[in-house]
Amino acid sequence: MTPQDIIDTFVGFYRERGHLLLPESSLVRPPDDPVLFTTSGMHPLTPYLEGRPHPLGRRLVNVQRCLRTTDLDEVGDSTHLTVFQMLGSWSLGDYDGPRSLRWGYELLRDGFGIDHDRLHATVFGGDDHVEPDTASLETWREFGVPVVLTGQENWWSNGPTGPCGPDSEIFLWTGDTPPVGTPGTDGRWMEVWNHVQMRYHRRDDGRLVPLRQRNVDTGMGLERLEMVLNGNSSVFAGEAFRPWVRTVTGLWRPDEETLRRVGDHLRSAVVVLGDGVRPSNTGRGYVLRRLIRRTLTALWRDDPSRSLADLPDGPIGDTLDRFRQSLPVDEVRALLVDEERRFRGLLRRGRPIVSRYLSRGPLRDEDYRRLHDTYGLPRDLVDGLVAEAA
């Protein structure tokens, strides 16, 4: 299935069950939102999860671009991405968690043709404040799907405060042998879909108070589902990454991990640029700057002459088209190359400074702070220069 096939199947399934299509939001959050980027499909819906009536009603479905920096160091494996697309469905005070799980099981089995034996689930087992999610546990047992109870792994929140609640995670077997073990014991079980019963609000003091309505929020990664449905070994074999894989391989021939990291970071940088962010030393701009500099650090490890100026139009244009962004390809490339020029200058100025500090011995935390505050050298850049000098 192509990504569009998957989207059409998912959205069509929920529209048949009374859900209205919610327009996609930008990665960039409004000025009054303390979070820099949209990190999940539910993020723009926070006020409605807390009880405000939504103009489209109580059942919603959408596809939302998301960006997460929490997994940045894991990018390079087979499943983690910085920017990804999230398939989401919501009940805003309408149906309950077990119904959501029943529909989810039906969609995976009948809509996407996934073998029942490739499914495994996890459910919140309770803690000192909230009882075990026995309703979800009984639902999975009714279907005959293996299920295990866990602790905080099955408690979902979007931060230290705000809407939260117990969740049930659905895993798919990605191995080439019959399924074995559990998601906690075998890494070939890959999480693809999370059904959250958004029942509580966590206050600043840590207390949980019930929300005015009981909600269900589900999120499933499009790229991960495409990987499973098409029998690929990683998300980077998917349709959206093929132009980047071909380009990066043809230009620079990196090893597999570097190929994935460079492909992910360049694609993510294009999407962030397309949503109006520009490189800077703070906030969203710094996240973008870090993505570009991590890319260059990886590329220059083997050959400092490599340049983003060599990027062809193809992968940039393909990404802009997929995310329905109107920024010209030439402008994207010019912004990337300008950031490359700035980074080369910073490295040129930073090498003798870091060498001077290293001459006194291994760097301490206070050295890192001084290098950042006095010379504008972030820790990850300094670590790169240290490795270069070793």
mmCIF file of N, CA and C in Angstrom, residues 249-358:
data_model
loop_
_atom_site.group_PDB
_atom_site.id
_atom_site.type_symbol
_atom_site.label_atom_id
_atom_site.label_comp_id
_atom_site.label_asym_id
_atom_site.label_seq_id
_atom_site.Cartn_x
_atom_site.Cartn_y
_atom_site.Cartn_z
ATOM 1 N N THR A 249 22.637 8.466 -1.055
ATOM 2 C CA THR A 249 23.511 7.361 -1.458
ATOM 3 C C THR A 249 24.344 7.735 -2.676
ATOM 4 N N GLY A 250 23.693 8.332 -3.686
ATOM 5 C CA GLY A 250 24.401 8.677 -4.907
ATOM 6 C C GLY A 250 25.440 9.768 -4.730
ATOM 7 N N LEU A 251 25.134 10.740 -3.863
ATOM 8 C CA LEU A 251 26.066 11.854 -3.669
ATOM 9 C C LEU A 251 27.241 11.496 -2.771
ATOM 10 N N TRP A 252 26.942 10.810 -1.649
ATOM 11 C CA TRP A 252 27.957 10.714 -0.599
ATOM 12 C C TRP A 252 28.280 9.285 -0.150
ATOM 13 N N ARG A 253 27.483 8.305 -0.527
ATOM 14 C CA ARG A 253 27.736 6.894 -0.201
ATOM 15 C C ARG A 253 28.107 6.673 1.270
ATOM 16 N N PRO A 254 27.258 7.114 2.199
ATOM 17 C CA PRO A 254 27.559 6.912 3.626
ATOM 18 C C PRO A 254 27.202 5.504 4.071
ATOM 19 N N ASP A 255 27.588 5.164 5.306
ATOM 20 C CA ASP A 255 27.151 3.895 5.876
ATOM 21 C C ASP A 255 25.660 3.970 6.187
ATOM 22 N N GLU A 256 25.056 2.834 6.534
ATOM 23 C CA GLU A 256 23.604 2.753 6.669
ATOM 24 C C GLU A 256 23.064 3.698 7.736
ATOM 25 N N GLU A 257 23.694 3.742 8.897
ATOM 26 C CA GLU A 257 23.189 4.603 9.964
ATOM 27 C C GLU A 257 23.283 6.072 9.573
ATOM 28 N N THR A 258 24.391 6.482 8.958
ATOM 29 C CA THR A 258 24.538 7.864 8.525
ATOM 30 C C THR A 258 23.542 8.190 7.427
ATOM 31 N N LEU A 259 23.323 7.253 6.514
ATOM 32 C CA LEU A 259 22.334 7.453 5.455
ATOM 33 C C LEU A 259 20.965 7.758 6.050
ATOM 34 N N ARG A 260 20.563 6.986 7.032
ATOM 35 C CA ARG A 260 19.246 7.193 7.642
ATOM 36 C C ARG A 260 19.185 8.521 8.379
ATOM 37 N N ARG A 261 20.234 8.829 9.143
ATOM 38 C CA ARG A 261 20.223 10.074 9.913
ATOM 39 C C ARG A 261 20.220 11.297 8.994
ATOM 40 N N VAL A 262 21.051 11.269 7.966
ATOM 41 C CA VAL A 262 21.116 12.394 7.036
ATOM 42 C C VAL A 262 19.795 12.526 6.277
ATOM 43 N N GLY A 263 19.239 11.401 5.807
ATOM 44 C CA GLY A 263 17.964 11.448 5.104
ATOM 45 C C GLY A 263 16.850 11.996 5.975
ATOM 46 N N ASP A 264 16.789 11.529 7.217
ATOM 47 C CA ASP A 264 15.761 12.012 8.149
ATOM 48 C C ASP A 264 15.930 13.501 8.425
ATOM 49 N N HIS A 265 17.143 13.928 8.760
ATOM 50 C CA HIS A 265 17.347 15.311 9.170
ATOM 51 C C HIS A 265 17.132 16.288 8.014
ATOM 52 N N LEU A 266 17.560 15.917 6.818
ATOM 53 C CA LEU A 266 17.345 16.806 5.674
ATOM 54 C C LEU A 266 15.855 16.907 5.347
ATOM 55 N N ARG A 267 15.176 15.781 5.326
ATOM 56 C CA ARG A 267 13.729 15.814 5.075
ATOM 57 C C ARG A 267 13.023 16.638 6.141
ATOM 58 N N SER A 268 13.381 16.439 7.405
ATOM 59 C CA SER A 268 12.757 17.189 8.488
ATOM 60 C C SER A 268 13.041 18.682 8.361
ATOM 61 N N ALA A 269 14.280 19.032 8.009
ATOM 62 C CA ALA A 269 14.633 20.438 7.846
ATOM 63 C C ALA A 269 13.803 21.084 6.746
ATOM 64 N N VAL A 270 13.575 20.369 5.655
ATOM 65 C CA VAL A 270 12.761 20.905 4.563
ATOM 66 C C VAL A 270 11.331 21.177 5.043
ATOM 67 N N VAL A 271 10.752 20.242 5.808
ATOM 68 C CA VAL A 271 9.385 20.426 6.302
ATOM 69 C C VAL A 271 9.314 21.616 7.261
ATOM 70 N N VAL A 272 10.287 21.746 8.139
ATOM 71 C CA VAL A 272 10.296 22.862 9.093
ATOM 72 C C VAL A 272 10.458 24.190 8.358
ATOM 73 N N LEU A 273 11.356 24.241 7.381
ATOM 74 C CA LEU A 273 11.495 25.443 6.557
ATOM 75 C C LEU A 273 10.190 25.745 5.824
ATOM 76 N N GLY A 274 9.552 24.713 5.306
ATOM 77 C CA GLY A 274 8.301 24.896 4.581
ATOM 78 C C GLY A 274 7.185 25.443 5.439
ATOM 79 N N ASP A 275 7.259 25.223 6.770
ATOM 80 C CA ASP A 275 6.265 25.773 7.689
ATOM 81 C C ASP A 275 6.677 27.126 8.246
ATOM 82 N N GLY A 276 7.718 27.729 7.662
ATOM 83 C CA GLY A 276 8.037 29.121 7.969
ATOM 84 C C GLY A 276 9.120 29.376 8.987
ATOM 85 N N VAL A 277 9.760 28.334 9.518
ATOM 86 C CA VAL A 277 10.814 28.507 10.518
ATOM 87 C C VAL A 277 12.143 28.777 9.807
ATOM 88 N N ARG A 278 12.992 29.612 10.415
ATOM 89 C CA ARG A 278 14.316 29.894 9.877
ATOM 90 C C ARG A 278 15.366 29.636 10.962
ATOM 91 N N PRO A 279 16.578 29.237 10.582
ATOM 92 C CA PRO A 279 17.606 28.929 11.586
ATOM 93 C C PRO A 279 17.901 30.124 12.491
ATOM 94 N N SER A 280 18.066 29.839 13.779
ATOM 95 C CA SER A 280 18.424 30.871 14.752
ATOM 96 C C SER A 280 19.058 30.184 15.958
ATOM 97 N N ASN A 281 19.372 30.981 16.971
ATOM 98 C CA ASN A 281 20.020 30.440 18.168
ATOM 99 C C ASN A 281 19.038 30.122 19.293
ATOM 100 N N THR A 282 17.751 30.318 19.055
ATOM 101 C CA THR A 282 16.766 30.062 20.110
ATOM 102 C C THR A 282 15.540 29.385 19.527
ATOM 103 N N GLY A 283 14.789 28.714 20.402
ATOM 104 C CA GLY A 283 13.479 28.202 20.067
ATOM 105 C C GLY A 283 13.444 27.277 18.865
ATOM 106 N N ARG A 284 12.410 27.462 18.044
ATOM 107 C CA ARG A 284 12.231 26.608 16.863
ATOM 108 C C ARG A 284 13.418 26.713 15.919
ATOM 109 N N GLY A 285 13.919 27.927 15.779
ATOM 110 C CA GLY A 285 15.054 28.133 14.873
ATOM 111 C C GLY A 285 16.275 27.347 15.286
ATOM 112 N N TYR A 286 16.440 27.148 16.604
ATOM 113 C CA TYR A 286 17.600 26.381 17.057
ATOM 114 C C TYR A 286 17.414 24.897 16.794
ATOM 115 N N VAL A 287 16.166 24.405 16.903
ATOM 116 C CA VAL A 287 15.903 23.010 16.549
ATOM 117 C C VAL A 287 16.254 22.780 15.085
ATOM 118 N N LEU A 288 15.830 23.691 14.219
ATOM 119 C CA LEU A 288 16.159 23.589 12.796
ATOM 120 C C LEU A 288 17.662 23.652 12.581
ATOM 121 N N ARG A 289 18.312 24.608 13.233
ATOM 122 C CA ARG A 289 19.773 24.742 13.104
ATOM 123 C C ARG A 289 20.470 23.463 13.548
ATOM 124 N N ARG A 290 19.991 22.870 14.629
ATOM 125 C CA ARG A 290 20.611 21.649 15.134
ATOM 126 C C ARG A 290 20.457 20.496 14.140
ATOM 127 N N LEU A 291 19.285 20.394 13.508
ATOM 128 C CA LEU A 291 19.082 19.346 12.506
ATOM 129 C C LEU A 291 20.079 19.485 11.361
ATOM 130 N N ILE A 292 20.248 20.710 10.872
ATOM 131 C CA ILE A 292 21.163 20.931 9.745
ATOM 132 C C ILE A 292 22.598 20.654 10.174
ATOM 133 N N ARG A 293 22.976 21.082 11.355
ATOM 134 C CA ARG A 293 24.358 20.905 11.796
ATOM 135 C C ARG A 293 24.662 19.449 12.134
ATOM 136 N N ARG A 294 23.683 18.730 12.653
ATOM 137 C CA ARG A 294 23.884 17.296 12.864
ATOM 138 C C ARG A 294 24.090 16.586 11.525
ATOM 139 N N THR A 295 23.362 17.027 10.518
ATOM 140 C CA THR A 295 23.534 16.472 9.172
ATOM 141 C C THR A 295 24.947 16.704 8.671
ATOM 142 N N LEU A 296 25.398 17.949 8.774
ATOM 143 C CA LEU A 296 26.726 18.304 8.268
ATOM 144 C C LEU A 296 27.833 17.611 9.064
ATOM 145 N N THR A 297 27.652 17.509 10.361
ATOM 146 C CA THR A 297 28.650 16.814 11.181
ATOM 147 C C THR A 297 28.807 15.376 10.735
ATOM 148 N N ALA A 298 27.682 14.722 10.442
ATOM 149 C CA ALA A 298 27.733 13.332 9.977
ATOM 150 C C ALA A 298 28.394 13.241 8.602
ATOM 151 N N LEU A 299 28.073 14.158 7.705
ATOM 152 C CA LEU A 299 28.631 14.112 6.352
ATOM 153 C C LEU A 299 30.118 14.426 6.336
ATOM 154 N N TRP A 300 30.520 15.384 7.148
ATOM 155 C CA TRP A 300 31.922 15.836 7.121
ATOM 156 C C TRP A 300 32.856 14.914 7.886
ATOM 157 N N ARG A 301 32.284 13.960 8.613
ATOM 158 C CA ARG A 301 33.143 13.032 9.359
ATOM 159 C C ARG A 301 34.096 12.296 8.413
ATOM 160 N N ASP A 302 33.625 11.964 7.217
ATOM 161 C CA ASP A 302 34.454 11.253 6.235
ATOM 162 C C ASP A 302 35.035 12.159 5.162
ATOM 163 N N ASP A 303 34.335 13.286 4.888
ATOM 164 C CA ASP A 303 34.804 14.149 3.796
ATOM 165 C C ASP A 303 34.305 15.571 4.019
ATOM 166 N N PRO A 304 35.163 16.485 4.512
ATOM 167 C CA PRO A 304 34.740 17.862 4.815
ATOM 168 C C PRO A 304 34.343 18.673 3.584
ATOM 169 N N SER A 305 34.601 18.165 2.391
ATOM 170 C CA SER A 305 34.250 18.917 1.184
ATOM 171 C C SER A 305 32.790 18.722 0.778
ATOM 172 N N ARG A 306 32.095 17.798 1.388
ATOM 173 C CA ARG A 306 30.696 17.563 1.043
ATOM 174 C C ARG A 306 29.867 18.817 1.320
ATOM 175 N N SER A 307 28.903 19.089 0.436
ATOM 176 C CA SER A 307 28.132 20.322 0.560
ATOM 177 C C SER A 307 26.668 20.097 0.212
ATOM 178 N N LEU A 308 25.792 20.787 0.944
ATOM 179 C CA LEU A 308 24.361 20.720 0.666
ATOM 180 C C LEU A 308 24.013 21.439 -0.627
ATOM 181 N N ALA A 309 24.940 22.210 -1.159
ATOM 182 C CA ALA A 309 24.710 22.859 -2.455
ATOM 183 C C ALA A 309 24.543 21.829 -3.569
ATOM 184 N N ASP A 310 25.013 20.592 -3.338
ATOM 185 C CA ASP A 310 24.926 19.546 -4.359
ATOM 186 C C ASP A 310 23.566 18.863 -4.391
ATOM 187 N N LEU A 311 22.678 19.183 -3.443
ATOM 188 C CA LEU A 311 21.368 18.532 -3.417
ATOM 189 C C LEU A 311 20.572 18.883 -4.675
ATOM 190 N N PRO A 312 20.025 17.894 -5.368
ATOM 191 C CA PRO A 312 19.183 18.166 -6.533
ATOM 192 C C PRO A 312 17.779 18.597 -6.107
ATOM 193 N N ASP A 313 16.989 18.992 -7.089
ATOM 194 C CA ASP A 313 15.627 19.450 -6.800
ATOM 195 C C ASP A 313 14.727 18.323 -6.308
ATOM 196 N N GLY A 314 14.953 17.084 -6.819
ATOM 197 C CA GLY A 314 14.003 15.993 -6.630
ATOM 198 C C GLY A 314 13.514 15.758 -5.224
ATOM 199 N N PRO A 315 14.397 15.418 -4.266
ATOM 200 C CA PRO A 315 13.892 15.085 -2.927
ATOM 201 C C PRO A 315 13.294 16.293 -2.206
ATOM 202 N N ILE A 316 13.854 17.477 -2.432
ATOM 203 C CA ILE A 316 13.299 18.680 -1.796
ATOM 204 C C ILE A 316 11.890 18.926 -2.306
ATOM 205 N N GLY A 317 11.728 18.895 -3.627
ATOM 206 C CA GLY A 317 10.404 19.127 -4.203
ATOM 207 C C GLY A 317 9.395 18.068 -3.809
ATOM 208 N N ASP A 318 9.823 16.805 -3.747
ATOM 209 C CA ASP A 318 8.930 15.726 -3.359
ATOM 210 C C ASP A 318 8.407 15.929 -1.942
ATOM 211 N N THR A 319 9.296 16.319 -1.025
ATOM 212 C CA THR A 319 8.886 16.544 0.365
ATOM 213 C C THR A 319 7.939 17.733 0.478
ATOM 214 N N LEU A 320 8.255 18.827 -0.203
ATOM 215 C CA LEU A 320 7.366 19.994 -0.164
ATOM 216 C C LEU A 320 5.986 19.639 -0.707
ATOM 217 N N ASP A 321 5.935 18.841 -1.768
ATOM 218 C CA ASP A 321 4.650 18.438 -2.344
ATOM 219 C C ASP A 321 3.867 17.557 -1.380
ATOM 220 N N ARG A 322 4.550 16.618 -0.735
ATOM 221 C CA ARG A 322 3.858 15.699 0.183
ATOM 222 C C ARG A 322 3.226 16.436 1.356
ATOM 223 N N PHE A 323 3.885 17.494 1.795
ATOM 224 C CA PHE A 323 3.357 18.246 2.938
ATOM 225 C C PHE A 323 2.614 19.508 2.499
ATOM 226 N N ARG A 324 2.333 19.600 1.197
ATOM 227 C CA ARG A 324 1.527 20.680 0.633
ATOM 228 C C ARG A 324 2.075 22.049 1.024
ATOM 229 N N GLN A 325 3.377 22.227 0.820
ATOM 230 C CA GLN A 325 4.062 23.472 1.162
ATOM 231 C C GLN A 325 4.499 24.179 -0.117
ATOM 232 N N SER A 326 4.427 25.508 -0.103
ATOM 233 C CA SER A 326 4.615 26.281 -1.331
ATOM 234 C C SER A 326 5.984 26.942 -1.463
ATOM 235 N N LEU A 327 6.886 26.715 -0.531
ATOM 236 C CA LEU A 327 8.207 27.345 -0.588
ATOM 237 C C LEU A 327 8.962 26.848 -1.822
ATOM 238 N N PRO A 328 9.564 27.752 -2.619
ATOM 239 C CA PRO A 328 10.306 27.305 -3.814
ATOM 240 C C PRO A 328 11.517 26.450 -3.439
ATOM 241 N N VAL A 329 11.803 25.455 -4.270
ATOM 242 C CA VAL A 329 12.924 24.556 -4.019
ATOM 243 C C VAL A 329 14.238 25.327 -3.930
ATOM 244 N N ASP A 330 14.436 26.287 -4.824
ATOM 245 C CA ASP A 330 15.688 27.060 -4.821
ATOM 246 C C ASP A 330 15.878 27.824 -3.511
ATOM 247 N N GLU A 331 14.774 28.300 -2.936
ATOM 248 C CA GLU A 331 14.871 29.037 -1.672
ATOM 249 C C GLU A 331 15.253 28.093 -0.528
ATOM 250 N N VAL A 332 14.691 26.893 -0.543
ATOM 251 C CA VAL A 332 15.051 25.906 0.477
ATOM 252 C C VAL A 332 16.532 25.598 0.398
ATOM 253 N N ARG A 333 17.023 25.316 -0.802
ATOM 254 C CA ARG A 333 18.442 24.990 -0.957
ATOM 255 C C ARG A 333 19.317 26.164 -0.520
ATOM 256 N N ALA A 334 18.935 27.380 -0.871
ATOM 257 C CA ALA A 334 19.720 28.553 -0.486
ATOM 258 C C ALA A 334 19.784 28.709 1.031
ATOM 259 N N LEU A 335 18.681 28.433 1.722
ATOM 260 C CA LEU A 335 18.673 28.524 3.189
ATOM 261 C C LEU A 335 19.571 27.456 3.805
ATOM 262 N N LEU A 336 19.527 26.243 3.251
ATOM 263 C CA LEU A 336 20.393 25.175 3.753
ATOM 264 C C LEU A 336 21.865 25.513 3.533
ATOM 265 N N VAL A 337 22.196 26.037 2.365
ATOM 266 C CA VAL A 337 23.589 26.357 2.043
ATOM 267 C C VAL A 337 24.078 27.525 2.893
ATOM 268 N N ASP A 338 23.210 28.494 3.154
ATOM 269 C CA ASP A 338 23.614 29.620 4.006
ATOM 270 C C ASP A 338 23.916 29.139 5.421
ATOM 271 N N GLU A 339 23.119 28.214 5.928
ATOM 272 C CA GLU A 339 23.383 27.665 7.255
ATOM 273 C C GLU A 339 24.674 26.848 7.257
ATOM 274 N N GLU A 340 24.948 26.150 6.154
ATOM 275 C CA GLU A 340 26.208 25.421 6.025
ATOM 276 C C GLU A 340 27.394 26.379 6.087
ATOM 277 N N ARG A 341 27.272 27.521 5.405
ATOM 278 C CA ARG A 341 28.353 28.515 5.414
ATOM 279 C C ARG A 341 28.606 29.022 6.839
ATOM 280 N N ARG A 342 27.535 29.296 7.573
ATOM 281 C CA ARG A 342 27.668 29.775 8.948
ATOM 282 C C ARG A 342 28.336 28.717 9.827
ATOM 283 N N PHE A 343 27.953 27.470 9.605
ATOM 284 C CA PHE A 343 28.507 26.383 10.422
ATOM 285 C C PHE A 343 29.990 26.187 10.131
ATOM 286 N N ARG A 344 30.387 26.283 8.884
ATOM 287 C CA ARG A 344 31.812 26.167 8.558
ATOM 288 C C ARG A 344 32.612 27.270 9.246
ATOM 289 N N GLY A 345 32.057 28.476 9.253
ATOM 290 C CA GLY A 345 32.743 29.572 9.922
ATOM 291 C C GLY A 345 32.863 29.352 11.418
ATOM 292 N N LEU A 346 31.797 28.825 12.033
ATOM 293 C CA LEU A 346 31.825 28.558 13.469
ATOM 294 C C LEU A 346 32.853 27.487 13.800
ATOM 295 N N LEU A 347 32.921 26.449 12.982
ATOM 296 C CA LEU A 347 33.917 25.399 13.205
ATOM 297 C C LEU A 347 35.334 25.951 13.070
ATOM 298 N N ARG A 348 35.534 26.795 12.085
ATOM 299 C CA ARG A 348 36.862 27.364 11.864
ATOM 300 C C ARG A 348 37.303 28.204 13.075
ATOM 301 N N ARG A 349 36.364 28.957 13.641
ATOM 302 C CA ARG A 349 36.697 29.771 14.814
ATOM 303 C C ARG A 349 36.785 28.923 16.079
ATOM 304 N N GLY A 350 35.985 27.827 16.127
ATOM 305 C CA GLY A 350 35.901 27.046 17.354
ATOM 306 C C GLY A 350 37.054 26.085 17.578
ATOM 307 N N ARG A 351 37.677 25.591 16.509
ATOM 308 C CA ARG A 351 38.735 24.586 16.666
ATOM 309 C C ARG A 351 39.863 25.063 17.572
ATOM 310 N N PRO A 352 40.461 26.239 17.328
ATOM 311 C CA PRO A 352 41.568 26.646 18.214
ATOM 312 C C PRO A 352 41.113 26.912 19.648
ATOM 313 N N ILE A 353 39.869 27.369 19.817
ATOM 314 C CA ILE A 353 39.367 27.639 21.167
ATOM 315 C C ILE A 353 39.224 26.331 21.945
ATOM 316 N N VAL A 354 38.607 25.321 21.321
ATOM 317 C CA VAL A 354 38.435 24.030 21.988
ATOM 318 C C VAL A 354 39.789 23.375 22.235
ATOM 319 N N SER A 355 40.716 23.512 21.284
ATOM 320 C CA SER A 355 42.060 22.951 21.471
ATOM 321 C C SER A 355 42.738 23.573 22.679
ATOM 322 N N ARG A 356 42.548 24.862 22.866
ATOM 323 C CA ARG A 356 43.154 25.543 24.014
ATOM 324 C C ARG A 356 42.598 24.995 25.326
ATOM 325 N N TYR A 357 41.281 24.753 25.354
ATOM 326 C CA TYR A 357 40.672 24.193 26.553
ATOM 327 C C TYR A 357 41.142 22.759 26.784
ATOM 328 N N LEU A 358 41.266 21.990 25.712
ATOM 329 C CA LEU A 358 41.699 20.591 25.844
ATOM 330 C C LEU A 358 43.133 20.482 26.329
#
